mmCIF file of C-alpha atoms in Angstrom:
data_model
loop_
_atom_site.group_PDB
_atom_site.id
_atom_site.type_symbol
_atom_site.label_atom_id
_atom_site.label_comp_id
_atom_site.label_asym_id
_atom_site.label_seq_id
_atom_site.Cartn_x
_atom_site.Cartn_y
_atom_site.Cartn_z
ATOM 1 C CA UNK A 1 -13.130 -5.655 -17.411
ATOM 2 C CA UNK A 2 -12.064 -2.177 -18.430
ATOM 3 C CA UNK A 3 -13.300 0.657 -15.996
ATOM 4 C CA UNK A 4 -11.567 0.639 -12.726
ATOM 5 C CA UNK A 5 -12.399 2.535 -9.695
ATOM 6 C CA UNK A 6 -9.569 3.668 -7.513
ATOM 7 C CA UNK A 7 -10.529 4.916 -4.396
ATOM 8 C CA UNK A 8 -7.744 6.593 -2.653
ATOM 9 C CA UNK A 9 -5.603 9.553 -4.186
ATOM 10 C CA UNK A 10 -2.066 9.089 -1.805
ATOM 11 C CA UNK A 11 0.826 7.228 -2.470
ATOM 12 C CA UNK A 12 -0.162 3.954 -2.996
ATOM 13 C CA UNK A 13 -4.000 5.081 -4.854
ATOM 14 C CA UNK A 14 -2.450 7.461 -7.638
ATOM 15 C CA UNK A 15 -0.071 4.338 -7.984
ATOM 16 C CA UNK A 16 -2.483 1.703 -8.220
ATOM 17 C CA UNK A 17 -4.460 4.665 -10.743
ATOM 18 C CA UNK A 18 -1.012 4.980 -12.816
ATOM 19 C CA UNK A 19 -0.764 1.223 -13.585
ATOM 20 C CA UNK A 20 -3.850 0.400 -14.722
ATOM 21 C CA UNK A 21 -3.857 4.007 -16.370
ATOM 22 C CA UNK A 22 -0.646 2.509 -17.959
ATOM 23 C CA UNK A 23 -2.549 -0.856 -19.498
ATOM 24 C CA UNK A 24 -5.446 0.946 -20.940
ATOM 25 C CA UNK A 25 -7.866 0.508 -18.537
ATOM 26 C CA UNK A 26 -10.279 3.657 -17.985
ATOM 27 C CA UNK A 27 -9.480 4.788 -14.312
ATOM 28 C CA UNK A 28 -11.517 6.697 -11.971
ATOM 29 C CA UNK A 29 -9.388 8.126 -9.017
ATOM 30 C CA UNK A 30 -11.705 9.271 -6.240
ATOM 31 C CA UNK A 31 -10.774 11.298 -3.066
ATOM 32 C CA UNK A 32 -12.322 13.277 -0.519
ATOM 33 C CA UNK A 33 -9.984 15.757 -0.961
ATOM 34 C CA UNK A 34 -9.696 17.801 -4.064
ATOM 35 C CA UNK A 35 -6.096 18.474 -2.948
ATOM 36 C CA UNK A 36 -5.331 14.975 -2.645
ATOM 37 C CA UNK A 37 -6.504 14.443 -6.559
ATOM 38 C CA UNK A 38 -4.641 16.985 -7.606
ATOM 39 C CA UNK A 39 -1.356 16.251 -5.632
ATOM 40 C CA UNK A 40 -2.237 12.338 -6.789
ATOM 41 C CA UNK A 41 -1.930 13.724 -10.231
ATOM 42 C CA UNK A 42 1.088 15.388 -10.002
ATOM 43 C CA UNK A 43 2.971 12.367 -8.719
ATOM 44 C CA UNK A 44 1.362 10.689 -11.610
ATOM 45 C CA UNK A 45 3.108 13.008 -14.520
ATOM 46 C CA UNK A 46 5.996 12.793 -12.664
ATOM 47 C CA UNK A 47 6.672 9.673 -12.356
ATOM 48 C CA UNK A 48 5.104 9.431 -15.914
ATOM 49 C CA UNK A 49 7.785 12.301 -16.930
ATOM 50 C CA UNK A 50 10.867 9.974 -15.786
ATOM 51 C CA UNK A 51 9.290 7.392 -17.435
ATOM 52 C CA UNK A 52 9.523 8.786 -20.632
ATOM 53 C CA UNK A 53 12.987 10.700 -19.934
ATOM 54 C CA UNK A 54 14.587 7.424 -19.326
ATOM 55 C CA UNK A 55 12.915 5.669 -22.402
ATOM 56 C CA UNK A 56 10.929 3.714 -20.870
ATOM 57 C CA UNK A 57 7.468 4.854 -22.380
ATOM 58 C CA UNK A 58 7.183 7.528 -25.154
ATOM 59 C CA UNK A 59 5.017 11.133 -24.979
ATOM 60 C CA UNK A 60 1.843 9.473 -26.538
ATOM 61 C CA UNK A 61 2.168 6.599 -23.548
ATOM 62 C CA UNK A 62 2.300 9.490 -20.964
ATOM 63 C CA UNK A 63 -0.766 11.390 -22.253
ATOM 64 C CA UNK A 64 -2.654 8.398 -22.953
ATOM 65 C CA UNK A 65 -2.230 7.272 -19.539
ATOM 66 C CA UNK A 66 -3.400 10.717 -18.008
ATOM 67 C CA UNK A 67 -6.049 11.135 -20.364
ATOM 68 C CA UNK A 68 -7.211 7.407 -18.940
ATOM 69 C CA UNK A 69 -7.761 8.829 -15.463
ATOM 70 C CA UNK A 70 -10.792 10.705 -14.677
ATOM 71 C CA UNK A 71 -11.287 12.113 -10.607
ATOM 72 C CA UNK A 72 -13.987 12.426 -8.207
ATOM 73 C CA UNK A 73 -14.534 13.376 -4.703
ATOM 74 C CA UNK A 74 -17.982 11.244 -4.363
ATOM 75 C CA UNK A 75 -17.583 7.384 -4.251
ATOM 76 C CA UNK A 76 -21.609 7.066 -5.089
ATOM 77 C CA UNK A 77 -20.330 9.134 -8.702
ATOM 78 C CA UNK A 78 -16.776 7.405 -8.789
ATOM 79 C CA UNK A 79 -17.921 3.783 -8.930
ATOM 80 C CA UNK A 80 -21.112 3.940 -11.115
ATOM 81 C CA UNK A 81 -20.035 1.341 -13.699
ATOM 82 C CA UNK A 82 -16.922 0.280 -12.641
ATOM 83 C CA UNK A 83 -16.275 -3.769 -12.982
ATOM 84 C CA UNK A 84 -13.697 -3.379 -10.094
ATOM 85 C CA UNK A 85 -13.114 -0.922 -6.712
ATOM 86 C CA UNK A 86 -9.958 -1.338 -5.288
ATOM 87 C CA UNK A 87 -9.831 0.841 -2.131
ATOM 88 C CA UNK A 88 -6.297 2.158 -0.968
ATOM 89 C CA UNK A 89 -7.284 4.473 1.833
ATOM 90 C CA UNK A 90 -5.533 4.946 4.946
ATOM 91 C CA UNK A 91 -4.838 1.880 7.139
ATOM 92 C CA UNK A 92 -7.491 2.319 9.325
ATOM 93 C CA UNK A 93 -10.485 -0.562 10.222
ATOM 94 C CA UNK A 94 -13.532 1.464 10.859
ATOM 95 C CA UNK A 95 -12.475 3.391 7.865
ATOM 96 C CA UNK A 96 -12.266 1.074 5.317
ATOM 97 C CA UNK A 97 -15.585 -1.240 7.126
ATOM 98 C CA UNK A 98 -17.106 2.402 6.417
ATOM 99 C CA UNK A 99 -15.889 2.887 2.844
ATOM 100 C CA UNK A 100 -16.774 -0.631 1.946
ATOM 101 C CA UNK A 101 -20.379 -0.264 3.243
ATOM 102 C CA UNK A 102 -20.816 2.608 0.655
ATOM 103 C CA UNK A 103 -19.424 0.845 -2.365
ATOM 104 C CA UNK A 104 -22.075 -2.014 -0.983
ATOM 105 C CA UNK A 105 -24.851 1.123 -1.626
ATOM 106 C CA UNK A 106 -23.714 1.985 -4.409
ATOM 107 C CA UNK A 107 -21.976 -0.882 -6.949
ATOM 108 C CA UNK A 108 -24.041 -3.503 -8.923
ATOM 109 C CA UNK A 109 -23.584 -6.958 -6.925
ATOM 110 C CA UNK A 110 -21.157 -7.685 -10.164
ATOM 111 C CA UNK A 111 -18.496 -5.475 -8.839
ATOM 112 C CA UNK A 112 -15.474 -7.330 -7.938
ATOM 113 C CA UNK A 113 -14.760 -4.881 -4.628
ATOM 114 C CA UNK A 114 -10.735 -5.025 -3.821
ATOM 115 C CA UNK A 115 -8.913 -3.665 -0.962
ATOM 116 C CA UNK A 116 -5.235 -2.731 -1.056
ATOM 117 C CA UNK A 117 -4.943 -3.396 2.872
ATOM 118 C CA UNK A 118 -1.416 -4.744 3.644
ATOM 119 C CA UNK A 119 -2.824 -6.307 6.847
ATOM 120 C CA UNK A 120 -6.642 -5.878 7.795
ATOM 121 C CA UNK A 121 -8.848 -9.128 7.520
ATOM 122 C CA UNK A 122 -10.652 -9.558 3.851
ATOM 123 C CA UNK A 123 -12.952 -11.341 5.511
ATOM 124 C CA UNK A 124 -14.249 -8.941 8.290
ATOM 125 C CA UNK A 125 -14.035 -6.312 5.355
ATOM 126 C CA UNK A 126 -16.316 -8.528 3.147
ATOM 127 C CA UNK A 127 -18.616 -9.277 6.088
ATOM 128 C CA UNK A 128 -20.329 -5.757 6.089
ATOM 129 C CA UNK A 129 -21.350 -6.639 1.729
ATOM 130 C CA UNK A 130 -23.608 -8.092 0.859
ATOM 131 C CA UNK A 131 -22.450 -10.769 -1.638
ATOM 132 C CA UNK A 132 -18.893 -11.342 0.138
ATOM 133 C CA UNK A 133 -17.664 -13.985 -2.077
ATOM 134 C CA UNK A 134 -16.971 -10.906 -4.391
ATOM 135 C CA UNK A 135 -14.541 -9.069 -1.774
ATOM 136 C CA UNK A 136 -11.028 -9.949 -2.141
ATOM 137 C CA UNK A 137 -7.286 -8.486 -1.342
ATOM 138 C CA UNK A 138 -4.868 -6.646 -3.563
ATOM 139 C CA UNK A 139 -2.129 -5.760 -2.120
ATOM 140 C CA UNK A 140 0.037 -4.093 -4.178
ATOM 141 C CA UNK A 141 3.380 -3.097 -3.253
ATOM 142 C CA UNK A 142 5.513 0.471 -3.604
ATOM 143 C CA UNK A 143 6.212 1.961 -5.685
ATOM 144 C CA UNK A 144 2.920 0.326 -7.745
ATOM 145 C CA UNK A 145 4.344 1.171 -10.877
ATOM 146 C CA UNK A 146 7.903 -0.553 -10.543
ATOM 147 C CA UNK A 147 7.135 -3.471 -7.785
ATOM 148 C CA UNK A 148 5.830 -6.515 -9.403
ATOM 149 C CA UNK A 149 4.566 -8.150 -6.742
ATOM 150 C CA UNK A 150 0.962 -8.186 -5.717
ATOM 151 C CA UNK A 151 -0.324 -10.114 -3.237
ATOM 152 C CA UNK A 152 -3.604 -11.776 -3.405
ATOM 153 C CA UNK A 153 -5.617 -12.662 -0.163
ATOM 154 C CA UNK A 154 -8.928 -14.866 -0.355
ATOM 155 C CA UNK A 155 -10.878 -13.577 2.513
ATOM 156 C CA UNK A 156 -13.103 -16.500 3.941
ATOM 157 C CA UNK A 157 -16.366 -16.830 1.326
ATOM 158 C CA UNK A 158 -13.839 -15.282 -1.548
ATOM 159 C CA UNK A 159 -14.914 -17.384 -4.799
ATOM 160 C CA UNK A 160 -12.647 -19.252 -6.842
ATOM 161 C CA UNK A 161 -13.795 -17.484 -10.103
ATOM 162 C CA UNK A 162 -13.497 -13.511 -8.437
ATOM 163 C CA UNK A 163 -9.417 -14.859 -7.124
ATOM 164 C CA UNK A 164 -8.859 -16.186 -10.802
ATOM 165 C CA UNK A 165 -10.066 -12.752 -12.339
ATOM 166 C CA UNK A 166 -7.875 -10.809 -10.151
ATOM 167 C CA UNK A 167 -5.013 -13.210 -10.877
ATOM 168 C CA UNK A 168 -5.325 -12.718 -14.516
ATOM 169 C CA UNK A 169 -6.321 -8.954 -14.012
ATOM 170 C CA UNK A 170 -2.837 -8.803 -12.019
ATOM 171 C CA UNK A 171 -0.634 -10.593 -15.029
ATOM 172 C CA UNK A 172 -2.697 -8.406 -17.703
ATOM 173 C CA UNK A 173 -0.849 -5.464 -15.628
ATOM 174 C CA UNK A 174 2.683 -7.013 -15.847
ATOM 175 C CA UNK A 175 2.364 -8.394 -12.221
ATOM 176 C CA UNK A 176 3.603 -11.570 -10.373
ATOM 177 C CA UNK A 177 -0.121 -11.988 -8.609
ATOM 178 C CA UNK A 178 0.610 -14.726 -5.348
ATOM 179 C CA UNK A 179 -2.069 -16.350 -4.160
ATOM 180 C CA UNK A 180 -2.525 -16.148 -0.073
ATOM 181 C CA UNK A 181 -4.877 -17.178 2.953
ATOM 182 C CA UNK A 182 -6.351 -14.025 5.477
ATOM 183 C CA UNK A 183 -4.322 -14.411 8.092
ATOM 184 C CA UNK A 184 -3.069 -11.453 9.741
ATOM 185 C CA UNK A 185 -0.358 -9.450 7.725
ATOM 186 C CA UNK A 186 -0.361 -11.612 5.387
ATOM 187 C CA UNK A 187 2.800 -13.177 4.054
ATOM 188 C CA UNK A 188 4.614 -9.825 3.138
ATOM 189 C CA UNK A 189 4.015 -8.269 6.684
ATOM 190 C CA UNK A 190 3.888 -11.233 8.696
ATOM 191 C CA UNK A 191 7.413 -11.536 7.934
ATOM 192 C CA UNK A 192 8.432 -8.190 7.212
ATOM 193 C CA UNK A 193 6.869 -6.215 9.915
ATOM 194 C CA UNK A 194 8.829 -8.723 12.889
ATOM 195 C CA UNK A 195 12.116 -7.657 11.252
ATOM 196 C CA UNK A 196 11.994 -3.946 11.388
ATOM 197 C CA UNK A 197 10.213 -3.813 14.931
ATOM 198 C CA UNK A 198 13.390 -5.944 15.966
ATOM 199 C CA UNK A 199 15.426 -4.051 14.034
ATOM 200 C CA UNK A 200 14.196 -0.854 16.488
ATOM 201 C CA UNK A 201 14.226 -3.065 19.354
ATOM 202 C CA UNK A 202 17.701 -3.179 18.418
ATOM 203 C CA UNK A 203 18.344 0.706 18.348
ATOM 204 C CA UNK A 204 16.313 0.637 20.895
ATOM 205 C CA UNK A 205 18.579 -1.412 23.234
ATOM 206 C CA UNK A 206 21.694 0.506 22.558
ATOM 207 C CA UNK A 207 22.806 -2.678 20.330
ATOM 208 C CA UNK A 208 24.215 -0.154 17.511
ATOM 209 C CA UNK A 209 23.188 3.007 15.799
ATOM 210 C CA UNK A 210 20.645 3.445 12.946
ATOM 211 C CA UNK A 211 23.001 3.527 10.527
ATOM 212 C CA UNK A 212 24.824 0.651 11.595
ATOM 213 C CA UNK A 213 21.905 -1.726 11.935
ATOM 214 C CA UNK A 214 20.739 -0.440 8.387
ATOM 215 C CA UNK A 215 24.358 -0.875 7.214
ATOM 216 C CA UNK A 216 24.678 -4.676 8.344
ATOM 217 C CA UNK A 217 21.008 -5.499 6.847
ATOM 218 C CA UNK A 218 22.502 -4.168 3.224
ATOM 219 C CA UNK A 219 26.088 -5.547 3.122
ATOM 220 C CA UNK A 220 25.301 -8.725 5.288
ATOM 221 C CA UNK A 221 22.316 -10.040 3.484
ATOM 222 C CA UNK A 222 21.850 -8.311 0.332
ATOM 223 C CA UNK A 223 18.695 -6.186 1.240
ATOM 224 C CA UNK A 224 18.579 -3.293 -1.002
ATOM 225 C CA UNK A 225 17.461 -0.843 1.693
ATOM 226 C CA UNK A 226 18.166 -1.186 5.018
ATOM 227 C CA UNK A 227 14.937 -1.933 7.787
ATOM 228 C CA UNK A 228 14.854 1.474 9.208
ATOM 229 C CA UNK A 229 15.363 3.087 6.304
ATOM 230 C CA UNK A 230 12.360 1.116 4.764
ATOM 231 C CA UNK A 231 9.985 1.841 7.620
ATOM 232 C CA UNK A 232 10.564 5.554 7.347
ATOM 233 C CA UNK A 233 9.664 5.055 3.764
ATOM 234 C CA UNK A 234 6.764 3.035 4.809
ATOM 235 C CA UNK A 235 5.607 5.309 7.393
ATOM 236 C CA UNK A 236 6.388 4.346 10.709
ATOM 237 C CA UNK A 237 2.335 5.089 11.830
ATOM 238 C CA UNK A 238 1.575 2.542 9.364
ATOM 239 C CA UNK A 239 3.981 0.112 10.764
ATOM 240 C CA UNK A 240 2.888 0.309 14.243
ATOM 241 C CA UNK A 241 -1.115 -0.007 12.724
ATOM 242 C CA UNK A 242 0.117 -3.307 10.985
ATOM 243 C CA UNK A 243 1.721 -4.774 14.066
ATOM 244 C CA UNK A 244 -1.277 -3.598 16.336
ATOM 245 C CA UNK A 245 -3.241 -6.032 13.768
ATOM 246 C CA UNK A 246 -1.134 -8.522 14.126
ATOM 247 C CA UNK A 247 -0.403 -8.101 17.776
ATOM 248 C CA UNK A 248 -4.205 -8.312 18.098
ATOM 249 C CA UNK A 249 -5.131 -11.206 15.433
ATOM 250 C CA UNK A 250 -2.255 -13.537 17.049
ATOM 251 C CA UNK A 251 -2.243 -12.586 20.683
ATOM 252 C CA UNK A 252 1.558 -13.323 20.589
ATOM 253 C CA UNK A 253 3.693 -10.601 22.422
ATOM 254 C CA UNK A 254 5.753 -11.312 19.359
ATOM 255 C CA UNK A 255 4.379 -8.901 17.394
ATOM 256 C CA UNK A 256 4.037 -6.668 20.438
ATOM 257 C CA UNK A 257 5.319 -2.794 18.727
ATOM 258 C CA UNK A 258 8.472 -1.612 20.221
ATOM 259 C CA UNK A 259 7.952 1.312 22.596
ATOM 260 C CA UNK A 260 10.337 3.454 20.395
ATOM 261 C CA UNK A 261 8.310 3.241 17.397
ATOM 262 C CA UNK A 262 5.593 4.118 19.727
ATOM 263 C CA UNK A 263 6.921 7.130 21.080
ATOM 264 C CA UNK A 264 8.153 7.841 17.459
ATOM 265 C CA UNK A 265 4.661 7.907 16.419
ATOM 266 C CA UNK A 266 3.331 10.038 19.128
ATOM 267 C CA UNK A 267 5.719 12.757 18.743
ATOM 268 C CA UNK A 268 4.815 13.006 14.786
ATOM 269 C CA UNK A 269 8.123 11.516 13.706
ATOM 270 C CA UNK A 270 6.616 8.883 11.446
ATOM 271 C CA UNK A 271 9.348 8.774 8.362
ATOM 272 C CA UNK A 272 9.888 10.385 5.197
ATOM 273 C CA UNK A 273 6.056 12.179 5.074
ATOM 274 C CA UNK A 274 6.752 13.756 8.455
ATOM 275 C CA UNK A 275 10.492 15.127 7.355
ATOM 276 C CA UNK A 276 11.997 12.515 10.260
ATOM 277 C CA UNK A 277 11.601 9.515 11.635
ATOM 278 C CA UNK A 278 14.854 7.484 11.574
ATOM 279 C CA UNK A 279 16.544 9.666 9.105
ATOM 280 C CA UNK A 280 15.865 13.530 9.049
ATOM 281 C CA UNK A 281 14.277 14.567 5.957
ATOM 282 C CA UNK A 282 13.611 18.039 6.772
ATOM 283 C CA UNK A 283 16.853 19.748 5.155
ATOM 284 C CA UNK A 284 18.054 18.934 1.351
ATOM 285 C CA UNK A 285 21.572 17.943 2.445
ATOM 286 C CA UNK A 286 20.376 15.702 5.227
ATOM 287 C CA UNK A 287 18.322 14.158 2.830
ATOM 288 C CA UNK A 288 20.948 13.991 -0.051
ATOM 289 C CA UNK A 289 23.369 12.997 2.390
ATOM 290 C CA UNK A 290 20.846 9.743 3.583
ATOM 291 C CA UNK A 291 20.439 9.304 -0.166
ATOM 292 C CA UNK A 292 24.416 9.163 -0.811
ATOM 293 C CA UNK A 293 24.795 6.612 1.785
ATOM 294 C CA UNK A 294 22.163 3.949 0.357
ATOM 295 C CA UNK A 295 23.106 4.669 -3.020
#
């Protein structure tokens, strides 16, 4: 398994692109958007450029790893001959179903097909291939390049020998691949998602400021970045999407979104890509003043 396709050119695609960029693997990044690609690949010398300026990898690693990655803008030219797909678009359902149903066009039945969904069901995702047993999750987390988690999710008909392959795929790119059941959000977001929606239910209630409740998460139990802080960085419309899923898969007004992050999400403030959510982001001593106070 060499040639990977990478559907997705944001955040967490060029990431996904950069790592296996990184191991040698021949990577095609495909995107809708020409503007995407291009921004993709200028997060991708970037990051490859303080790679190198802090040691890390040398001048030959970073060109290697660029010359590795080849774009598109059509998934039908993208994914001819590609042993593996891992899609990384936007958290969206009918999007991904959508997506999926072209790779199902246009891949040999071979292709192990991957999604990098940190909540939607694998196996409603692998119901619309044929071939399902092929159709598993790979959720990596961010930044791809430094996290090494990923977490693997057997939809349904997943088959012991395509979960295996991604395991091993997932070591062979300096990963700590666990092994998880479709169940809605996973393990990561199950738990994850419950503490920063109560952590705005908490702001929400006039408990303490953001600050505060970000400040008590970090000091009191060791998390590196506080929970509001971290859904900003998330995206705070991709936290409400991944508690609407849950919210919807459990039926338990547990998961229920706070009507903050709600509101926060209708009015455009939806974290660091916006310029403010939690934090403001919009002016470079705001932001360097955030950055001094979770340094």
């Amino acid at each position: 398994m060499k040639n990977i396709a990478v559907i997705g050119a944001g955040t967490m695609g060029n990431g996904i692109a950069h790592t296996f960029a990184q191991s040698g693997f021949t990577v095609k990044l495909i995107d809708v958007s020409e503007k995407s690609l291009d921004k993709g690949m200028a997060t991708i010398a970037a990051n490859l450029d303080r790679m190198v300026a802090k040691g890390t990898i040398s001048e030959d690693d970073k060109h290697n790893t660029i010359g590795n990655i080849i774009t598109y803008t059509e998934i039908s030219d993208g994914v001819i001959g590609a042993d593996l797909v891992v899609e990384a678009a936007t958290e969206n359902v009918e999007l991904k179903l959508n997506i999926f149903r072209q790779l199902n066009d246009a891949c040999s039945h071979n292709t192990i097909l991957a999604t990098n969904t940190s909540s939607i069901s694998i196996t409603q995702i692998g119901a619309v291939v044929s071939h399902p047993e092929r159709v598993i999750g790979m959720h990596f987390m961010n930044p791809v390049p430094i996290m090494k988690l990923v977490e693997i999710i057997r939809g349904y008909n997943t088959s012991d020998e395509v979960t295996k392959t991604i395991m091993d795929l997932s070591v062979t790119l300096g990963k700590v691949p666990v092994e998880v059941n479709d169940y809605p959000g996973f393990v990561a977001n199950r738990i994850l998602m419950p503490m920063i929606n109560e952590s705005v239910e908490t702001l929400y209630n006039g408990v303490a400021g953001v600050y505060e409740i970000d400040t008590v998460m970090k000091l009191g139990m060791a998390h590196p970045m506080g929970p509001l802080q971290l859904a900003d960085f998330i995206g705070l419309d991709v936290c409400l999407a991944i508690l609407h899923v849950m919210y919807d898969g459990f039926k338990n007004p547990k998961y229920a979104p706070c009507p903050l992050l709600v509101n926060m999400v209708r009015a455009g403030k939806l974290g660091v890509k916006s310029g403010e959510g939690f934090y403001d982001y919009t002016e470079s001593k705001k932001a360097e003043k955030v950055s001094k106070q979770f340094s």
